[in-house]
CSV table of C-alpha atoms in Angstrom, one decimal:
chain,number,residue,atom,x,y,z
G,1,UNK,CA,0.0,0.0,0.0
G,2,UNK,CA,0.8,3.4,0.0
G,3,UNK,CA,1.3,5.2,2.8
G,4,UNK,CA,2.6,8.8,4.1
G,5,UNK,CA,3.5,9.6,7.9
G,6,UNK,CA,3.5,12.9,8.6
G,7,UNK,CA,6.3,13.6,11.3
G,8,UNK,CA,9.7,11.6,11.7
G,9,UNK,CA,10.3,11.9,14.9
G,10,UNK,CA,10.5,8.7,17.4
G,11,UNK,CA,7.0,7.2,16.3
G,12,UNK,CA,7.2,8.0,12.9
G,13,UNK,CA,10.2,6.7,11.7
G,14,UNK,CA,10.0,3.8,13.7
G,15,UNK,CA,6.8,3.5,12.3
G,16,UNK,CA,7.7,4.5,8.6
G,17,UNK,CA,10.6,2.0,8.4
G,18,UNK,CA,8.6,-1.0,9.9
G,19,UNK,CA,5.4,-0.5,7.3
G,20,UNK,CA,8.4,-0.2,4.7
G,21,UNK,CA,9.8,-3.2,5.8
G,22,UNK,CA,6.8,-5.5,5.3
G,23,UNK,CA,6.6,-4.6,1.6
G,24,UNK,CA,4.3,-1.0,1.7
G,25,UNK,CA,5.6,2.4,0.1
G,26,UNK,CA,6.0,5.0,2.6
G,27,UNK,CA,6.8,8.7,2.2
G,28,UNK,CA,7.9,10.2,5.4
G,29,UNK,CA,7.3,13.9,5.7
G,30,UNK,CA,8.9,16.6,7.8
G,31,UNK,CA,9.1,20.2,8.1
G,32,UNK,CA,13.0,20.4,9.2
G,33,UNK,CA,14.4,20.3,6.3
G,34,UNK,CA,17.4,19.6,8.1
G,35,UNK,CA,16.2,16.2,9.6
G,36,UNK,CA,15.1,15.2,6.3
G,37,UNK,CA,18.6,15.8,4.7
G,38,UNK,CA,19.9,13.8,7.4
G,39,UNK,CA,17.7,10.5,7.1
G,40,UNK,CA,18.4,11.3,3.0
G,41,UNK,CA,21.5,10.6,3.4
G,42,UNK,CA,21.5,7.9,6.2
G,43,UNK,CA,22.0,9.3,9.1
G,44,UNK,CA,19.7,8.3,11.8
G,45,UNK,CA,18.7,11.6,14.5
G,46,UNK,CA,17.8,8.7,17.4
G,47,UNK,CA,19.4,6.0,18.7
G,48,UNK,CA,17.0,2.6,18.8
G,49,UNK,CA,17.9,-0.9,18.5
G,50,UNK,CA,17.7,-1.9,14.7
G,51,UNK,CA,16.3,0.9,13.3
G,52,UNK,CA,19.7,2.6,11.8
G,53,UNK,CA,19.5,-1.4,9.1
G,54,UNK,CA,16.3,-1.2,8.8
G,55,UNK,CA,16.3,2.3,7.4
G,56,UNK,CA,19.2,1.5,5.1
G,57,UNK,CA,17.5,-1.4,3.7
G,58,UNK,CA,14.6,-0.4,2.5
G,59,UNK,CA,15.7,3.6,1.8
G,60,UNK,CA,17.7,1.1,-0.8
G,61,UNK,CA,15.1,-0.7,-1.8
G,62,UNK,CA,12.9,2.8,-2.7
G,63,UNK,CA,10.3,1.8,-0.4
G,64,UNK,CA,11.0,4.4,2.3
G,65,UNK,CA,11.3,8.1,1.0
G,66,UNK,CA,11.5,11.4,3.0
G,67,UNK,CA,10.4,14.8,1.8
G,68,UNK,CA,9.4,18.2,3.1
G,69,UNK,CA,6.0,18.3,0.8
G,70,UNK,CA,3.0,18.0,2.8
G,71,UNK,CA,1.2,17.8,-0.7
G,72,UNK,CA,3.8,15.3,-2.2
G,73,UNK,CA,3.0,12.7,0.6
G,74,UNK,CA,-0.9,13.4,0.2
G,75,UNK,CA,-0.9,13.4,-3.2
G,76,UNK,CA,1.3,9.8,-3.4
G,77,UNK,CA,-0.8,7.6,-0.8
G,78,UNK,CA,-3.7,6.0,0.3
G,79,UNK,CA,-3.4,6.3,3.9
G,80,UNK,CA,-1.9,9.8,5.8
G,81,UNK,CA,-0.6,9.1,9.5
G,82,UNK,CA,-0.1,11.7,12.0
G,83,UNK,CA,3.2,11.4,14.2
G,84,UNK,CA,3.6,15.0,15.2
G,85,UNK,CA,4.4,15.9,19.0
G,86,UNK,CA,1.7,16.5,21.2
G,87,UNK,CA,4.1,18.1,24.5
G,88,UNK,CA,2.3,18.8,27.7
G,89,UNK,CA,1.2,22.0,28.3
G,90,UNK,CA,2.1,23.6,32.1
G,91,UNK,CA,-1.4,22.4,33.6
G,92,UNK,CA,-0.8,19.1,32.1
G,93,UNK,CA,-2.9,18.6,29.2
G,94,UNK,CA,-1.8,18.1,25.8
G,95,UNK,CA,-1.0,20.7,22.9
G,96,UNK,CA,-3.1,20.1,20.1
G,97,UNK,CA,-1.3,23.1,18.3
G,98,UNK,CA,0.8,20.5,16.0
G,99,UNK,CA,-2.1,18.5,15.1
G,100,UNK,CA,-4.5,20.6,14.2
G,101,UNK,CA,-1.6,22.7,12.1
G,102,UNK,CA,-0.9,19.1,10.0
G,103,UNK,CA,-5.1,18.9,9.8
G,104,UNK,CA,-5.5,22.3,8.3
G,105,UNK,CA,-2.4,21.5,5.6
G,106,UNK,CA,-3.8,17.7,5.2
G,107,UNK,CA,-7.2,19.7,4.4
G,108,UNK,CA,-5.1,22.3,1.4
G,109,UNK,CA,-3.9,19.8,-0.4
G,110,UNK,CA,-6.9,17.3,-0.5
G,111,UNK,CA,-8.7,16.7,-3.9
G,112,UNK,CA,-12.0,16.0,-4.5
G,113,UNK,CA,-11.8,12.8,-6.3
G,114,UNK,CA,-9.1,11.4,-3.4
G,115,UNK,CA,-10.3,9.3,-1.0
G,116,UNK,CA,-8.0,9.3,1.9
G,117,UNK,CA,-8.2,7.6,5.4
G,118,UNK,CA,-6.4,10.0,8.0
G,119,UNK,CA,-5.0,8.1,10.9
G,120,UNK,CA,-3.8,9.4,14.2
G,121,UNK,CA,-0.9,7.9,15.4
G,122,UNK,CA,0.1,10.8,17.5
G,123,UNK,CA,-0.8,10.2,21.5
G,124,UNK,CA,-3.9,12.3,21.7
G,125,UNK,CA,-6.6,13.1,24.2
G,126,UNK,CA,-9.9,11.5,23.8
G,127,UNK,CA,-12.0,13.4,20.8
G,128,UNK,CA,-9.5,14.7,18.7
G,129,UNK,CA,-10.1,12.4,16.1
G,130,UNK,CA,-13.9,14.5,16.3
G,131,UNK,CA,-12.0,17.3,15.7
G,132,UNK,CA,-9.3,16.5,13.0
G,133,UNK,CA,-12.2,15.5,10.8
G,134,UNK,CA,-14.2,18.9,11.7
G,135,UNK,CA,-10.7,21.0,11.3
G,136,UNK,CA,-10.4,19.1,7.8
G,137,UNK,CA,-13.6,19.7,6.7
G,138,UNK,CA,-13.4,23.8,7.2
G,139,UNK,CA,-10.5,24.2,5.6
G,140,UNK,CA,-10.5,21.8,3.0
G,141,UNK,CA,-13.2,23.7,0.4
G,142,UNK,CA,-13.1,21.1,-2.1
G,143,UNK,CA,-15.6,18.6,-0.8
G,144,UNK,CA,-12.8,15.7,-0.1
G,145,UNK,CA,-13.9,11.8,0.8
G,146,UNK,CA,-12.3,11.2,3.6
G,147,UNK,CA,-12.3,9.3,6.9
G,148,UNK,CA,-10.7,9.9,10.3
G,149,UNK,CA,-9.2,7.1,12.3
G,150,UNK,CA,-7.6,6.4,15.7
G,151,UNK,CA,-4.1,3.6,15.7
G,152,UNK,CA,-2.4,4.5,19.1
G,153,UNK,CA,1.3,3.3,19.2
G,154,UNK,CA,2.4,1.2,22.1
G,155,UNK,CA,6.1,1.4,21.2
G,156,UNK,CA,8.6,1.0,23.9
G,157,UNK,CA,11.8,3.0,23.5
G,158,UNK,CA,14.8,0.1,23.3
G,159,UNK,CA,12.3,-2.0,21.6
G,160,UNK,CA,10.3,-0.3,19.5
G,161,UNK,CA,11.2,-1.9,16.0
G,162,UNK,CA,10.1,-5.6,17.9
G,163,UNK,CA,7.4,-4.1,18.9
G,164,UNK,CA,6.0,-2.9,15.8
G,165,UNK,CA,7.1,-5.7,13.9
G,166,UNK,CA,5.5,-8.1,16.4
G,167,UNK,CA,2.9,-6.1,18.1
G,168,UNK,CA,0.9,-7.6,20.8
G,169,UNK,CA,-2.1,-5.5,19.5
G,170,UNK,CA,-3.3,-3.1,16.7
G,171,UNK,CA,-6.3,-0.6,17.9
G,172,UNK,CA,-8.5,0.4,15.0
G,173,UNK,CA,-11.2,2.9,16.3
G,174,UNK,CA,-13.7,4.1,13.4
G,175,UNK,CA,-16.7,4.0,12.0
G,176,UNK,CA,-16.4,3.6,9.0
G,177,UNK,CA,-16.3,0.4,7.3
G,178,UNK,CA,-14.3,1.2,4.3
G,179,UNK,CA,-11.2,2.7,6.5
G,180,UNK,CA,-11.1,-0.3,8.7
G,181,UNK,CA,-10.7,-2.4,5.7
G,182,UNK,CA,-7.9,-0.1,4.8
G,183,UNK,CA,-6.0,-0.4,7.9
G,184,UNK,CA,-6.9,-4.1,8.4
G,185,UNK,CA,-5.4,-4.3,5.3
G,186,UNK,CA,-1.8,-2.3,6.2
G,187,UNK,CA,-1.6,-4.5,9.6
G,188,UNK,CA,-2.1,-7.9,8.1
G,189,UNK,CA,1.8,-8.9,7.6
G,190,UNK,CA,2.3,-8.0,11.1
G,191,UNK,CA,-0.3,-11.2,12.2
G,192,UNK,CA,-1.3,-9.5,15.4
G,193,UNK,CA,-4.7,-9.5,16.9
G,194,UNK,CA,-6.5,-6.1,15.3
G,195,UNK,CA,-9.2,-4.8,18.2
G,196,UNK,CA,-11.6,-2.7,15.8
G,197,UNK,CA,-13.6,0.0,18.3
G,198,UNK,CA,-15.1,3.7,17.9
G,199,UNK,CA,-12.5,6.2,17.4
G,200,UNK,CA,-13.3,7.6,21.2
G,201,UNK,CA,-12.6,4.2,22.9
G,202,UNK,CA,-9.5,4.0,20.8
G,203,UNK,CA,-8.1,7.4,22.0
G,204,UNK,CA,-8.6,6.4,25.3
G,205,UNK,CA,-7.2,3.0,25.4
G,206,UNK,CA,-3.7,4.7,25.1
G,207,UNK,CA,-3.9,6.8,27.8
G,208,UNK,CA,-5.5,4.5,30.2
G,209,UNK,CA,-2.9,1.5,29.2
G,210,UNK,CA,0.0,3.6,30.1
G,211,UNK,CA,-1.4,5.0,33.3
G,212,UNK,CA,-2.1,1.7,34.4
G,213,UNK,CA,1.5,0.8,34.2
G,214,UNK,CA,2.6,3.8,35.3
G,215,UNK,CA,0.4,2.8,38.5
G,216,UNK,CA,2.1,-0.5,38.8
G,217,UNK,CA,5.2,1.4,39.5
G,218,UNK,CA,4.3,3.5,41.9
G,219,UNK,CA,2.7,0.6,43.5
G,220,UNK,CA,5.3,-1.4,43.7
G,221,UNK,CA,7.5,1.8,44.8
G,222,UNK,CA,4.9,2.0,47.8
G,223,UNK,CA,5.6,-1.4,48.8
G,224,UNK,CA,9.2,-0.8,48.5
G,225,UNK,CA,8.8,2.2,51.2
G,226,UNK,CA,6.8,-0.7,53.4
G,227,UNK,CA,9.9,-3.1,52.7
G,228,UNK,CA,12.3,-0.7,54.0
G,229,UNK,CA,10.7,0.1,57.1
G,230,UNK,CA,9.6,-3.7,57.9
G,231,UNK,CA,12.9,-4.8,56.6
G,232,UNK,CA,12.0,-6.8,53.9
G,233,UNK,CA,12.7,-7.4,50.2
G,234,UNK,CA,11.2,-5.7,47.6
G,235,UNK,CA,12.3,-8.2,45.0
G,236,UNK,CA,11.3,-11.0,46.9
G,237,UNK,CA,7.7,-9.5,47.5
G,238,UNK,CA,7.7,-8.8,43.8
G,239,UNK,CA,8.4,-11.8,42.7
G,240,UNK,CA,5.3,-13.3,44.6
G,241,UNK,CA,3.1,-10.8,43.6
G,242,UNK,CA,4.2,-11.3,40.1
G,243,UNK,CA,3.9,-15.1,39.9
G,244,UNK,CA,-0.1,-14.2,39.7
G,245,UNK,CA,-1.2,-14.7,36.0
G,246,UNK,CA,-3.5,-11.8,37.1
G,247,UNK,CA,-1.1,-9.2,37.6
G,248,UNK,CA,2.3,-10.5,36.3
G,249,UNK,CA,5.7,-9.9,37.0
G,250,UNK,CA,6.0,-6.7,34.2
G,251,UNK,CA,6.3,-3.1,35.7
G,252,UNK,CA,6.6,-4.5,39.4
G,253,UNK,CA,10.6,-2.9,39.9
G,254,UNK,CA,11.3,-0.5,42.6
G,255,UNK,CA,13.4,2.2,42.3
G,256,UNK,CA,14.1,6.0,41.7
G,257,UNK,CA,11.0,6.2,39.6
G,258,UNK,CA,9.2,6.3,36.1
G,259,UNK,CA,10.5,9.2,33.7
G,260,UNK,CA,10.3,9.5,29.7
G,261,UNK,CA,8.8,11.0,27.0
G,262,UNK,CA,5.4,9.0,27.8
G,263,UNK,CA,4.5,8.3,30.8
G,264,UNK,CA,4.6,11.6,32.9
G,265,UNK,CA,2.8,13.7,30.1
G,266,UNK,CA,0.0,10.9,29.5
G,267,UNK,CA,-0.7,10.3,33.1
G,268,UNK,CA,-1.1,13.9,33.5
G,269,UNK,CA,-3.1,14.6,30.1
G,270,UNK,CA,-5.4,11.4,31.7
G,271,UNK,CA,-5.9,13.3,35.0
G,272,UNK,CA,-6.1,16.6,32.8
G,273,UNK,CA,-8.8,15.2,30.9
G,274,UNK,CA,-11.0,13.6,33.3
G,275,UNK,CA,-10.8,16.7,35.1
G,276,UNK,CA,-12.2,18.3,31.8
G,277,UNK,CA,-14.6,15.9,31.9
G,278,UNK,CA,-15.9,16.2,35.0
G,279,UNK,CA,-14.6,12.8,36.1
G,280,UNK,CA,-11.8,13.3,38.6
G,281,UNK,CA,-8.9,10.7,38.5
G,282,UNK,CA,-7.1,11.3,42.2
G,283,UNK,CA,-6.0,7.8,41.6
G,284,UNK,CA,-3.8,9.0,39.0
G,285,UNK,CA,-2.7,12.0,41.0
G,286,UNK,CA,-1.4,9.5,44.0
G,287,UNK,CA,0.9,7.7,41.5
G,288,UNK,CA,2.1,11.0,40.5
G,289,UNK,CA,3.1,11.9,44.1
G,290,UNK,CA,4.3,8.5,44.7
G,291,UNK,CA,6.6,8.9,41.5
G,292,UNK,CA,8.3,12.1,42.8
G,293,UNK,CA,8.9,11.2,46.1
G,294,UNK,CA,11.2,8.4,44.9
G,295,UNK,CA,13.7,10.5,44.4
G,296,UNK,CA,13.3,12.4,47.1
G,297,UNK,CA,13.9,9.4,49.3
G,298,UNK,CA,17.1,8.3,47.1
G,299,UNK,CA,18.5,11.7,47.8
G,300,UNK,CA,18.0,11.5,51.8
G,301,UNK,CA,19.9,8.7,52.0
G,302,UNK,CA,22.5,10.3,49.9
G,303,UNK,CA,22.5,13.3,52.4
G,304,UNK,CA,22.2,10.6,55.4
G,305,UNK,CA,25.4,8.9,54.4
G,306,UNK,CA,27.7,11.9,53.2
G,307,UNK,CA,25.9,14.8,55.6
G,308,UNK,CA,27.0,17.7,53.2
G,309,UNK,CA,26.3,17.5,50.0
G,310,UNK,CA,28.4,20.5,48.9
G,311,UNK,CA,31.9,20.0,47.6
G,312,UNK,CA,31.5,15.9,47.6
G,313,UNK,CA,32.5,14.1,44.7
G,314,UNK,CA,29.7,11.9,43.1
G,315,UNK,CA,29.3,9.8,40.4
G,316,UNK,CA,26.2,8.8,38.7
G,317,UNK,CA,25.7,6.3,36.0
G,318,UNK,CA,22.7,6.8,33.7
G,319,UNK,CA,21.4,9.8,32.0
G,320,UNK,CA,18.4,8.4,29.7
G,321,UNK,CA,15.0,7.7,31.4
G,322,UNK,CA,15.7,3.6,30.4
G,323,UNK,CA,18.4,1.6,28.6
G,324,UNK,CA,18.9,1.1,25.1
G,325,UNK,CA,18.0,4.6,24.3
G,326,UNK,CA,19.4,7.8,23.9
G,327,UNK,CA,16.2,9.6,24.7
G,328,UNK,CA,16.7,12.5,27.9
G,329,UNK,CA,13.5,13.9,28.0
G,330,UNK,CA,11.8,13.7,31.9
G,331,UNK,CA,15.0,11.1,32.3
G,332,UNK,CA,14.6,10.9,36.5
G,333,UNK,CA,18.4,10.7,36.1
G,334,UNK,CA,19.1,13.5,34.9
G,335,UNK,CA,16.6,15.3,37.4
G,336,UNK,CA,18.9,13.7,39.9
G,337,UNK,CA,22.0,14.8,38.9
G,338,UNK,CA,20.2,18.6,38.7
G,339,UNK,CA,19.3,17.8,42.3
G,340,UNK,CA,22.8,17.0,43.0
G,341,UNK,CA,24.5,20.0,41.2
G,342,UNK,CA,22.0,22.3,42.6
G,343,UNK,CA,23.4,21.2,46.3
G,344,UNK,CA,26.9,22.0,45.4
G,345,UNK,CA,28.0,18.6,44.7
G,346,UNK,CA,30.8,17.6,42.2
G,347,UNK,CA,29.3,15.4,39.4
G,348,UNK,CA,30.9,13.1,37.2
G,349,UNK,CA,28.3,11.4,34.7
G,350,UNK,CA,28.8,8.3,32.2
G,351,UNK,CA,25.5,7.0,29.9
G,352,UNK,CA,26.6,4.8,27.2
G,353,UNK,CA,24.1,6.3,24.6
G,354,UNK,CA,23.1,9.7,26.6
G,355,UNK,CA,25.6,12.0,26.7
G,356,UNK,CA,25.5,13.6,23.6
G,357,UNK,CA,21.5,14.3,23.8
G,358,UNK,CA,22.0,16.0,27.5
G,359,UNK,CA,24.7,17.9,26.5
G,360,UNK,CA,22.9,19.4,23.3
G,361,UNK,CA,20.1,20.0,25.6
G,362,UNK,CA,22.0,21.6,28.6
G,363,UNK,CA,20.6,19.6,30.7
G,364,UNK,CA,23.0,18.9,33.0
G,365,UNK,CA,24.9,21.9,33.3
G,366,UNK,CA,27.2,22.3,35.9
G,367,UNK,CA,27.9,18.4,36.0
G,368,UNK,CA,31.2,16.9,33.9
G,369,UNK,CA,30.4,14.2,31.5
G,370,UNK,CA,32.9,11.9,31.1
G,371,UNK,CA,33.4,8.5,28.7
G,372,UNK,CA,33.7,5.4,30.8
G,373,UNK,CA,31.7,4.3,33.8
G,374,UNK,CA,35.2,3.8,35.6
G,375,UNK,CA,36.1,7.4,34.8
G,376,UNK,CA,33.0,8.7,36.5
G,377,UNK,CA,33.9,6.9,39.3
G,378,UNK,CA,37.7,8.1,40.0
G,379,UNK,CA,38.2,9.5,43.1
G,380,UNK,CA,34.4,9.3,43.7
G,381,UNK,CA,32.9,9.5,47.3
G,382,UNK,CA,29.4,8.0,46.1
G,383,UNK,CA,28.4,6.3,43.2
G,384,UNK,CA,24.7,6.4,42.2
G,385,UNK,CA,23.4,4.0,39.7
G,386,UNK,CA,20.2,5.6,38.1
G,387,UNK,CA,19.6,3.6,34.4
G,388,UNK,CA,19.8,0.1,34.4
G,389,UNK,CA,22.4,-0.2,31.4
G,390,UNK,CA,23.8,-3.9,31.1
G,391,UNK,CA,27.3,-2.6,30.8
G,392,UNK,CA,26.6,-1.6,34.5
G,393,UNK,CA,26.0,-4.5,36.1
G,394,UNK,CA,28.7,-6.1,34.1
G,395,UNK,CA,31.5,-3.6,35.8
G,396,UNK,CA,34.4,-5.0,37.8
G,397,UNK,CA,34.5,-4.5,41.1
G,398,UNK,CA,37.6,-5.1,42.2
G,399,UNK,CA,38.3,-2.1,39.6
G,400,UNK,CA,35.6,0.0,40.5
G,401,UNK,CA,36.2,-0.4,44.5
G,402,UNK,CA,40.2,0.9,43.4
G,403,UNK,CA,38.8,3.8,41.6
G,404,UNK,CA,36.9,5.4,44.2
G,405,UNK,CA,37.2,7.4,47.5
G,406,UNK,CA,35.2,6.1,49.5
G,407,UNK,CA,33.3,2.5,48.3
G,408,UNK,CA,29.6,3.8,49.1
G,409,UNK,CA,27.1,3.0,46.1
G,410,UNK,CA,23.9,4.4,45.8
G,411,UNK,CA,21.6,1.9,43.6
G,412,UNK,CA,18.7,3.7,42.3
G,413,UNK,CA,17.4,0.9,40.1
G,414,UNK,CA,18.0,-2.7,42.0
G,415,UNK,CA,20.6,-3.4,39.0
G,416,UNK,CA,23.3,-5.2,41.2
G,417,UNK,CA,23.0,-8.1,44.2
G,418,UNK,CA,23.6,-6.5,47.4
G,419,UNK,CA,25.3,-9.6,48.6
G,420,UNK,CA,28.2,-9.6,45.8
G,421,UNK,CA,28.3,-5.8,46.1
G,422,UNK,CA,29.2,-5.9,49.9
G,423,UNK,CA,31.5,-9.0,49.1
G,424,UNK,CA,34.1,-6.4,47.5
G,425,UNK,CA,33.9,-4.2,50.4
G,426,UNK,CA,31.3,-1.4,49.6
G,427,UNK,CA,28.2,-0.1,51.6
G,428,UNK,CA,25.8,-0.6,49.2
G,429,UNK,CA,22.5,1.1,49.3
G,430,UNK,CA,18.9,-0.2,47.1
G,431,UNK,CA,15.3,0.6,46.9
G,432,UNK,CA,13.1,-1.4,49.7
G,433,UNK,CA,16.1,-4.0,49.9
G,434,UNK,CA,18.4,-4.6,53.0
């Protein structure tokens, strides 16, 4: 089929590369003219497991294009996907502003004798799919056939390409017959179970899936309080919780918190929107303030162990919000090392894929990022591990303990056994573990 995603950011070029992969034609649109030179001439803008090949190959095999032309994309497909940001606003709901832009340039460049199914890929509050078609329709003065529809992404960053390629779910939310055939029709290489709703059901099973998990966290990071004061382990308590088929073992790790590009903006666009709605969510706003204090508490044992905070030197490991990323954005990590900097410490940081994002962000200013976990760590009076990279839980500790000042580590993610830690002579600190 023929297909044009408008946006190449995360979810659309993940998204453009996979549908190219499985033999459709995708034009990939973009208004930085910049980003599209880039991805012309192979240069991938994010880091993600597999995408860089799969890119390659099928830019190579003329299935995936980019381009600036709005019209050009239109014009050459059957199917238009939305993949623009929608960023939280400072009360927490979303900003519409990009979408409804795309709709009103979607609506120029529609022909009359076009039929075109409009998708929105883009994380959006519940309706707007009521209102891209109504924005369309305005501004669009030449009568155009078309149809709006609802395909949330669930793509985890680190595994988004396996995700998409094996998906444990497509949503399909419209009403109309003839688009659902459409998209039924782009999805069936993929061989995953299609759930075909109303476009309102479809917006919402987004944002109420990753609240949920989001919820899961902060549960288990509640327990983990419990564990600390009661003196037992939070793995261990996991574990059994986890063994129920009912809940499952996914999403139950303690630690310094849930960060990313996702979860904090669509658990506060949920609460925003039941608010709107009349429809409080305070569940939603307990997770929140479960999620921050995690921190908080990771900090206060910092403080507890070193007293002064000022002039200390500490480590930390991990920038991104999860491994096998390079994405920054709401990272918990780097909100620690902020936290740290602010207090006067001396902070030496190491992320494998990280670094270069923060540092074109400035958002760790004042901290020193250096190239090697061991690096970091020289001279260090406190290590804190905040991203759960493999490469740290792989580190020599024998090396390590020779590196630093003083052998305190401060593990905000449960990565390494406090047994073989202590072994080598460290006071080793977790989250609702002894």
């Amino acid at each position: 089929m023929k297909l044009c995603i408008i946006g190449s950011g995360y979810v659309g070029l993940v998204s453009g590369a996979c549908f190219a992969e499985v033999g459709h034609n995708v034009i990939c649109v973009d208004n930085d003219q910049r980003k599209v030179d880039m991805l012309q001439a192979g240069k991938i803008p994010i880091y993600e497991p597999g995408l860089e090949d799969l890119v390659h190959q099928n830019v190579a095999a003329k299935r995936l294009h980019f381009t600036t032309s709005t019209e050009a994309g239109v014009d050459g497909s059957d199917v238009i996907f939305i993949a623009v940001p929608t960023p939280p606003q400072p009360d927490g709901s979303v900003d519409l502003s990009y979408i409804e832009k795309v709709a009103r340039e979607i609506a120029a460049v529609l022909k009359p004798n076009q039929y075109r199914v409009i998708v929105d890929k883009s994380t959006v509050p519940v309706k707007t799919g009521e209102k891209v078609a109504d924005t369309i329709r305005r501004y669009n003065k030449a009568g155009a056939d078309f149809d709006v529809v609802s395909n949330p992404e669930f793509l985890r960053e680190g595994c988004a390409v396996a995700d998409l390629m094996k998906p444990d779910r497509v949503v399909i939310g419209s009403n109309s017959e003839r688009a659902i055939a459409l998209m039924q029709k782009i999805y069936e290489p993929f061989m995953s179970p299609v759930l075909v709703t109303d476009i309102n059901s479809a917006e919402l099973i987004k944002h109420a899936a990753n609240s949920f998990l989001a919820l899961k966290i902060s549960y288990i990071n509640a327990v983990a309080q419990i564990c600390e004061a009661s003196g037992a382990d939070v793995e261990k308590v996991a574990d059994g919780i986890g063994m129920d088929r009912r809940i499952g073992r996914n999403f139950l790790n303690a630690g310094i918190g849930y960060g990313g590009s996702c979860f904090p903006k669509d658990i506060a666009a949920f609460i925003a929107i039941s608010d709107q709605l009349g429809v409080p969510f305070n569940l939603l706003k307990e997770v929140q303030r479960i999620n921050a204090t995690q921190r908080d508490r990771m900090l206060a044992k910092i403080r507890e162990a070193l007293w002064v905070l000022r002039d200390k030197k500490i480590a930390v490991w991990g920038l991104t919000f999860k491994p096998d990323t390079d994405d920054v954005r709401s990272s918990v990590a780097v909100d620690l090392v902020c936290d740290l900097v602010a207090e006067g410490a001396i902070v030496t940081v190491y992320d494998p894929k990280g670094a270069e994002k923060a540092k074109e962000f400035k958002l760790v200013e004042g901290a020193v990022i250096v190239s090697s976990p061991l690096e970091a760590a020289a001279d260090a009076e406190a290590l804190v591990i905040a991203t759960e990279w493999k490469e740290f839980a792989a580190v020599d500790l024998d090396q390590l303990r020779a590196k630093m000042h003083t052998p305190l580590i401060f593990d905000g993610r449960n990565l390494l056994d406090p047994v073989t830690v202590r072994s080598f002579g460290f006071t080793y600190t977790s989250v609702g573990r002894s």
